[in-house]
């Protein structure tokens, strides 16, 4: 396995549109204290980076898609996207 | 015959001793089940207690969902046996999709630790049958992620099919909506606990297992624990539990 090429990915997980995000709201409420205005719709999510060894890029991507949908996000309340980091 | 009821213990569970105590008071023989075991040791009911399983890393309950014991619990649930998840145990069952919905960060962002009033909805289920008269029950909540969420279609279906078992109540006895004082976390439609479509798996955020002795403030939770024990006894004797229905292809 270790002689397979390594691929680096990031998975970005965010709360679904319409789901109340109290963390995002708290961030937004703190902005006036910094003298910042004009910022809205703040959503707080999570970014998970990883290295995957697999036969090729497509196989590596399939592994990441599976773990992103089954473990890293809960489809009831979150969306995810996968970024290839090269 | 004394019902053997399992208590699933994960690294980070912290209400397991309270659950053992409550089950003893309710007349059961508690059997502690470690998370790495797939042997349920002949229990006929299961309680998943509160705590912070696996540190609640990633999302509350999600790592626990993939533990060996939960594979056994899923099979146990699919066979129609009674399973109750309390607090973190409810989060584990929701992540495992054994009960519908999800538990989000509390609307007020804070960890909430206080007494609530809990209104049971159906008095003939495996988890409410021993409560007796329908009235608000006093017991504590202690959680940071207890805001019950499901989409409107799921909520409508739950209400139509008798899936909502407990709601938070206001001091006047009315159901506590997301922004009402009786609702500790913003749960939609005041939902504190639900069960699956088959009716044999339920979860709730409040802690009935720490409200089982009047000398400690309330014994209003005992009816819920006793309901689980009676259901476990019935399952041991007959292989099914009244108030549930067999589902084609699994428990969910």
Coordinates of C-alpha atoms in Angstrom, one line a residue:
Chain A
X1 CA 0.0 0.0 0.0
X2 CA 2.7 2.4 0.9
X3 CA 4.1 2.5 -2.6
X4 CA 0.8 4.0 -3.8
X5 CA 0.8 7.7 -4.6
X6 CA -0.4 10.1 -1.9
X7 CA -3.1 12.6 -2.5
X8 CA -3.9 15.5 -0.2
X9 CA -7.5 16.6 0.3
X10 CA -9.6 19.0 2.3
X11 CA -13.2 18.5 3.2
X12 CA -15.2 21.6 4.1
X13 CA -18.3 21.0 6.2
X14 CA -20.9 23.8 6.6
X15 CA -24.4 24.0 8.1
X16 CA -27.1 23.7 5.5
X17 CA -28.9 26.8 4.4
X18 CA -31.8 27.5 6.6
X19 CA -30.4 25.6 9.6
X20 CA -29.9 27.9 12.6
X21 CA -26.2 28.4 13.2
X22 CA -25.8 29.9 16.6
X23 CA -22.0 30.0 16.3
X24 CA -22.3 32.1 13.1
X25 CA -24.8 34.3 14.8
X26 CA -22.4 34.9 17.8
X27 CA -19.5 35.8 15.4
X28 CA -21.8 38.2 13.6
X29 CA -22.9 39.9 16.8
X30 CA -19.3 40.4 17.9
X31 CA -18.4 42.4 14.7
X32 CA -19.7 45.8 15.9
X33 CA -17.3 45.6 18.8
X34 CA -14.4 45.5 16.2
X35 CA -15.9 48.5 14.4
X36 CA -16.8 46.3 11.4
X37 CA -20.1 46.7 9.6
X38 CA -21.7 45.4 6.5
X39 CA -21.0 41.7 7.2
X40 CA -23.9 39.3 7.3
X41 CA -24.9 35.6 6.8
X42 CA -21.8 34.3 8.8
X43 CA -21.8 30.5 8.9
X44 CA -19.3 28.5 10.9
X45 CA -18.2 25.1 9.6
X46 CA -15.3 22.8 9.9
X47 CA -12.4 22.0 7.6
X48 CA -10.7 18.6 7.7
X49 CA -7.5 17.9 5.8
X50 CA -6.1 14.5 5.1
X51 CA -3.6 12.5 3.0
X52 CA -4.9 9.4 1.1
X53 CA -2.8 6.7 -0.5
X54 CA -4.6 5.0 -3.4
X55 CA -4.1 3.6 -6.8
X56 CA -5.0 6.8 -8.6
X57 CA -6.6 10.2 -8.0
X58 CA -10.1 8.9 -8.7
X59 CA -9.8 6.1 -6.2
X60 CA -8.5 8.5 -3.6
X61 CA -11.3 10.9 -4.2
X62 CA -13.9 8.1 -3.8
X63 CA -12.5 7.3 -0.4
X64 CA -12.7 10.9 0.7
X65 CA -16.3 11.3 -0.7
X66 CA -17.4 8.2 1.4
X67 CA -15.8 9.4 4.6
X68 CA -17.1 12.9 4.1
X69 CA -20.7 11.8 3.7
X70 CA -20.7 9.0 6.3
X71 CA -18.5 10.4 9.1
X72 CA -17.4 14.0 8.6
X73 CA -20.9 15.5 7.9
X74 CA -24.4 14.7 8.9
X75 CA -26.6 15.1 5.8
X76 CA -29.6 16.1 7.9
X77 CA -27.9 19.3 9.0
X78 CA -24.7 19.8 7.0
X79 CA -23.3 20.1 3.4
X80 CA -19.7 19.2 2.4
X81 CA -17.4 19.9 -0.5
X82 CA -14.1 18.2 -1.3
X83 CA -11.1 20.1 -2.4
X84 CA -8.0 18.4 -4.0
X85 CA -4.9 20.0 -2.5
X86 CA -2.5 18.3 -4.9
Chain B
X1 CA -38.0 -13.0 36.3
X2 CA -35.7 -10.0 36.7
X3 CA -35.1 -8.2 33.4
X4 CA -31.5 -7.9 32.4
X5 CA -31.0 -4.5 30.9
X6 CA -27.6 -3.5 29.3
X7 CA -25.9 -0.1 29.8
X8 CA -23.6 0.7 27.0
X9 CA -20.4 2.4 28.2
X10 CA -18.1 4.4 25.8
X11 CA -14.9 6.1 26.7
X12 CA -16.4 9.4 28.0
X13 CA -19.7 8.1 29.2
X14 CA -20.4 9.6 32.6
X15 CA -24.0 8.9 33.5
X16 CA -23.6 5.1 33.4
X17 CA -23.5 4.7 37.2
X18 CA -26.7 6.8 37.5
X19 CA -28.2 4.5 34.9
X20 CA -27.1 1.4 36.8
X21 CA -28.6 2.9 40.0
X22 CA -31.9 3.8 38.3
X23 CA -32.3 0.4 36.7
X24 CA -31.8 -1.3 40.1
X25 CA -34.4 0.9 41.7
X26 CA -36.7 0.1 38.8
X27 CA -36.3 -3.6 39.5
X28 CA -33.9 -4.6 36.7
X29 CA -30.5 -6.4 36.8
X30 CA -28.1 -3.9 35.2
X31 CA -25.4 -5.3 32.8
X32 CA -22.6 -3.0 31.8
X33 CA -21.6 -3.4 28.2
X34 CA -18.2 -2.1 27.0
X35 CA -18.0 -0.3 23.7
X36 CA -15.5 -2.8 22.1
X37 CA -17.7 -5.8 22.8
X38 CA -20.2 -7.2 20.3
X39 CA -21.6 -9.6 22.9
X40 CA -24.8 -8.2 24.5
X41 CA -24.7 -10.8 27.2
X42 CA -28.3 -11.9 26.9
X43 CA -29.9 -8.6 27.8
X44 CA -33.4 -7.9 26.7
X45 CA -33.3 -4.2 26.9
X46 CA -30.6 -1.5 26.4
X47 CA -30.0 1.9 27.9
X48 CA -27.4 4.2 26.3
X49 CA -26.5 6.7 29.0
X50 CA -25.3 10.3 28.9
X51 CA -21.8 11.7 28.8
X52 CA -19.3 12.7 26.1
X53 CA -18.7 9.5 24.2
X54 CA -15.3 9.7 22.5
X55 CA -15.0 13.3 23.7
X56 CA -17.9 14.3 21.4
X57 CA -15.2 14.9 18.8
X58 CA -16.4 15.8 15.4
X59 CA -20.1 15.8 16.4
X60 CA -21.7 14.5 19.5
X61 CA -22.4 10.8 19.1
X62 CA -20.8 10.2 15.7
X63 CA -17.7 8.3 16.6
X64 CA -19.7 6.1 19.0
X65 CA -22.0 5.2 16.2
X66 CA -19.2 3.3 14.5
X67 CA -18.1 1.4 17.6
X68 CA -18.4 -2.5 17.7
X69 CA -21.1 -2.4 20.4
X70 CA -23.3 -0.2 18.2
X71 CA -23.3 -2.7 15.4
X72 CA -24.7 -5.2 17.9
X73 CA -27.2 -2.6 19.2
X74 CA -28.4 -1.9 15.7
X75 CA -29.1 -5.6 15.2
X76 CA -30.8 -5.8 18.6
X77 CA -33.0 -2.9 17.7
X78 CA -33.9 -4.4 14.3
X79 CA -35.1 -7.5 16.1
X80 CA -37.6 -5.3 17.9
X81 CA -36.0 -5.2 21.3
X82 CA -36.4 -2.0 23.4
X83 CA -33.6 0.6 23.3
X84 CA -33.6 3.9 25.1
X85 CA -30.9 6.6 24.6
X86 CA -30.6 9.4 27.2
X87 CA -28.8 12.7 26.4
X88 CA -25.6 11.7 24.7
X89 CA -27.2 8.3 24.2
X90 CA -29.9 10.1 22.2
X91 CA -27.2 11.8 20.1
X92 CA -25.6 8.4 19.4
X93 CA -28.9 6.9 18.3
X94 CA -29.7 9.9 16.1
X95 CA -26.2 9.8 14.5
X96 CA -26.8 6.0 14.0
X97 CA -30.1 6.9 12.3
X98 CA -31.9 4.5 14.7
X99 CA -34.2 7.5 15.6
X100 CA -35.1 10.3 13.3
X101 CA -33.6 13.8 13.4
X102 CA -30.5 15.5 14.7
X103 CA -29.4 17.4 17.8
X104 CA -27.9 20.8 17.1
X105 CA -25.9 23.2 19.2
X106 CA -28.3 24.8 21.8
X107 CA -29.9 27.9 20.4
X108 CA -28.5 30.0 23.2
X109 CA -25.0 28.6 22.6
X110 CA -24.5 27.7 26.2
X111 CA -24.3 24.4 28.0
X112 CA -27.6 24.2 29.8
X113 CA -27.9 22.4 33.2
X114 CA -31.2 22.9 34.9
X115 CA -34.5 21.3 35.7
X116 CA -37.2 21.2 33.0
X117 CA -40.8 20.1 32.8
X118 CA -41.3 17.2 30.4
X119 CA -44.8 16.5 29.0
X120 CA -45.2 12.8 27.8
X121 CA -47.4 12.5 24.7
X122 CA -48.5 8.9 24.4
X123 CA -48.9 6.8 27.5
X124 CA -49.0 3.3 25.9
X125 CA -45.5 3.1 24.4
X126 CA -42.5 0.9 25.6
X127 CA -41.0 4.0 27.2
X128 CA -44.1 5.7 28.7
X129 CA -46.4 2.8 29.8
X130 CA -45.4 3.0 33.5
X131 CA -45.6 6.8 33.9
X132 CA -49.3 6.7 34.9
X133 CA -51.3 9.8 34.7
X134 CA -50.2 12.2 32.0
X135 CA -48.7 15.3 33.6
X136 CA -45.5 17.4 33.4
X137 CA -42.5 15.5 34.8
X138 CA -39.7 17.3 36.5
X139 CA -36.1 16.2 35.7
X140 CA -32.8 17.8 34.8
X141 CA -31.2 18.5 31.4
X142 CA -27.4 18.9 31.1
X143 CA -26.2 19.4 27.5
X144 CA -24.6 21.7 24.9
X145 CA -26.1 20.1 21.8
X146 CA -29.8 19.3 22.5
X147 CA -31.7 21.4 20.0
X148 CA -33.9 18.9 18.2
X149 CA -34.0 19.4 14.5
X150 CA -35.7 17.6 11.6
X151 CA -37.2 19.1 8.4
X152 CA -40.9 20.0 8.4
X153 CA -41.9 16.9 6.5
X154 CA -40.2 14.6 9.0
X155 CA -41.7 16.6 12.0
X156 CA -45.2 16.3 10.5
X157 CA -44.8 12.6 9.9
X158 CA -43.5 12.1 13.5
X159 CA -46.5 13.9 14.9
X160 CA -48.9 12.1 12.7
X161 CA -47.5 8.7 13.5
X162 CA -47.1 9.2 17.3
X163 CA -43.3 9.5 17.1
X164 CA -43.0 12.4 19.5
X165 CA -42.9 11.0 23.0
X166 CA -41.9 14.0 25.1
X167 CA -42.0 17.8 24.8
X168 CA -40.7 20.6 27.0
X169 CA -43.5 22.3 28.8
X170 CA -43.8 25.9 30.0
X171 CA -44.7 26.7 33.7
X172 CA -48.4 26.9 32.7
X173 CA -48.2 23.4 31.2
X174 CA -48.3 24.5 27.5
X175 CA -45.8 23.0 25.0
X176 CA -42.7 25.2 25.0
X177 CA -41.9 26.4 21.5
X178 CA -38.3 27.1 20.4
X179 CA -38.1 30.6 22.1
X180 CA -40.3 29.8 25.1
X181 CA -38.9 29.8 28.7
X182 CA -39.7 26.1 29.2
X183 CA -37.5 25.1 26.2
X184 CA -33.9 24.9 27.2
X185 CA -32.3 24.6 23.8
X186 CA -34.5 25.8 21.0
X187 CA -35.8 22.4 20.0
X188 CA -38.3 22.6 17.2
X189 CA -41.9 22.1 18.3
X190 CA -40.7 21.7 21.8
X191 CA -39.5 18.2 21.1
X192 CA -37.5 16.6 23.9
X193 CA -37.6 13.0 22.8
X194 CA -38.8 10.8 19.9
X195 CA -39.0 7.2 18.9
X196 CA -38.4 5.3 15.6
X197 CA -41.2 4.2 13.2
X198 CA -41.2 0.7 14.6
X199 CA -41.6 2.2 18.1
X200 CA -39.0 0.1 19.9
X201 CA -36.1 2.7 19.9
X202 CA -36.4 6.0 21.6
X203 CA -34.2 8.9 22.7
X204 CA -34.6 12.0 24.9
X205 CA -32.3 14.8 26.1
X206 CA -33.5 15.1 29.7
X207 CA -32.2 12.8 32.4
X208 CA -35.0 10.5 33.9
X209 CA -32.2 8.3 35.4
X210 CA -31.2 11.1 37.7
X211 CA -34.7 11.8 38.8
X212 CA -35.6 8.5 40.5
X213 CA -35.4 9.3 44.2
X214 CA -37.6 11.9 45.9
X215 CA -34.9 12.7 48.4
X216 CA -32.7 13.9 45.5
X217 CA -35.4 16.4 44.3
X218 CA -37.7 14.4 42.0
X219 CA -38.6 10.8 41.2
X220 CA -40.6 11.8 38.1
X221 CA -38.1 10.0 35.9
X222 CA -38.7 6.6 37.4
X223 CA -41.8 5.9 35.3
X224 CA -39.7 6.2 32.1
X225 CA -37.0 3.8 33.5
X226 CA -39.6 1.4 34.8
X227 CA -41.3 1.5 31.4
X228 CA -38.0 0.3 29.8
X229 CA -37.6 -2.4 32.4
X230 CA -41.2 -3.7 31.9
X231 CA -40.7 -3.7 28.1
X232 CA -37.4 -5.6 28.6
X233 CA -39.2 -8.2 30.7
X234 CA -42.0 -8.5 28.1
X235 CA -39.4 -8.9 25.3
X236 CA -37.6 -11.6 27.4
X237 CA -40.9 -13.5 27.8
X238 CA -42.5 -13.1 24.4
X239 CA -39.9 -11.9 22.0
X240 CA -41.8 -8.7 21.3
X241 CA -42.9 -5.5 23.0
X242 CA -46.5 -4.2 22.9
X243 CA -46.9 -0.8 21.4
X244 CA -44.4 -1.6 18.6
X245 CA -44.7 -2.8 15.1
X246 CA -42.5 -5.0 13.0
X247 CA -40.8 -3.1 10.2
X248 CA -39.8 -4.6 6.9
X249 CA -36.1 -4.3 6.4
X250 CA -35.0 -3.0 9.8
X251 CA -35.8 -0.8 12.8
X252 CA -35.6 2.7 11.3

